[in-house]
CSV table of C-alpha atoms in Angstrom, one decimal:
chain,number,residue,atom,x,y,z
A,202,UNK,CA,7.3,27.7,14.4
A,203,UNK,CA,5.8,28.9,11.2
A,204,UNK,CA,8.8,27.3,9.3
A,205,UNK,CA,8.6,23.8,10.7
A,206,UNK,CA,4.6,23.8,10.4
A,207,UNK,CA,5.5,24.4,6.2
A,208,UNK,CA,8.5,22.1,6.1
A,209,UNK,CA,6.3,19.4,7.8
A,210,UNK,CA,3.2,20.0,5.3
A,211,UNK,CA,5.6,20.3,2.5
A,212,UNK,CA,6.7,16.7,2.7
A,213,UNK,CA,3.7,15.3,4.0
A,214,UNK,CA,2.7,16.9,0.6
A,215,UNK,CA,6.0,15.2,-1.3
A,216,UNK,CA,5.0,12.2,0.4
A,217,UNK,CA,2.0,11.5,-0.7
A,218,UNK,CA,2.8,12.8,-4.1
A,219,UNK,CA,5.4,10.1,-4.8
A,220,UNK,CA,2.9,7.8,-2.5
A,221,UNK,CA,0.3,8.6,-5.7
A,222,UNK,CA,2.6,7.9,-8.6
A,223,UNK,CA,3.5,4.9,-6.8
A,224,UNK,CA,0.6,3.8,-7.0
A,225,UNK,CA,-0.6,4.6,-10.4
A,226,UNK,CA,2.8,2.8,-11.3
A,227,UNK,CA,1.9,0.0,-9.9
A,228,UNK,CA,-1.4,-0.7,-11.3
A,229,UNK,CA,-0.1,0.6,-14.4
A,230,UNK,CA,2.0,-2.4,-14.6
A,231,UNK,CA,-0.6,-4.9,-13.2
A,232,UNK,CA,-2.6,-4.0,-16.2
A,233,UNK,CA,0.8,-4.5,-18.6
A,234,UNK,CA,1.6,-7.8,-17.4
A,235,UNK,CA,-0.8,-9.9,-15.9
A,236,UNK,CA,1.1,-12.4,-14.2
A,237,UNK,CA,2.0,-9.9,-11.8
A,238,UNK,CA,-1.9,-8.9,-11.4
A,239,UNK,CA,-1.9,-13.0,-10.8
A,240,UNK,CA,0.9,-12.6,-8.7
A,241,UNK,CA,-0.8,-9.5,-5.9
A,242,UNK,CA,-4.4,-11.1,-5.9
A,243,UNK,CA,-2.4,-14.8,-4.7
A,244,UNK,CA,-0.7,-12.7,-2.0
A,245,UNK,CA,-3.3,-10.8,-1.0
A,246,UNK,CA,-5.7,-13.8,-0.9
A,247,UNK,CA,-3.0,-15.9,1.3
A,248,UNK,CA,-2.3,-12.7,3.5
A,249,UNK,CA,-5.9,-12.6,4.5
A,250,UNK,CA,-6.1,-16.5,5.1
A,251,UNK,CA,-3.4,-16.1,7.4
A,252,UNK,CA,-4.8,-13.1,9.2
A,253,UNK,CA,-8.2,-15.2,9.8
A,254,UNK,CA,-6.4,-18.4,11.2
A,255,UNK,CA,-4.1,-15.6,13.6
A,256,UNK,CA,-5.7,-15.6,17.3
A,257,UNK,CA,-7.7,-12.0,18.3
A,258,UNK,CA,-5.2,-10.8,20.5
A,259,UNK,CA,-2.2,-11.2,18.1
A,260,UNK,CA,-2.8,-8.6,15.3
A,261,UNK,CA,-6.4,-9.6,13.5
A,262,UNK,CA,-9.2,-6.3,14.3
A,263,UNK,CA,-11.5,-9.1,14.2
């Protein structure tokens, strides 16, 4: 049981390692070229227009 408790924190570990660089990539090249910063702030901004027209009971917390 020991075993499988340190298997399962070792990549809960890896995970959120490569979950880390991901990220730092990611903004790391959002800085570089800013028509991909452009690009996640138009998404973002129609993802969240779309969440507030959604009805309550189909996915919106609000």
């Amino acid at each position: 049981m020991s075993l499988l408790r340190f298997l399962l924190c070792l990549f809960i570990f890896i995970g959120a390692l490569a979950a880390t660089g991901e990220l730092a990539l990611s903004i790391l090249l959002m800085l570089r070229f800013p028509p991909l910063l452009l690009a996640v702030v138009l998404a973002c901004w129609i993802l969240s227009r779309l969440l507030r027209l959604l009805p309550p009971g189909q996915g919106n917390p609000n």
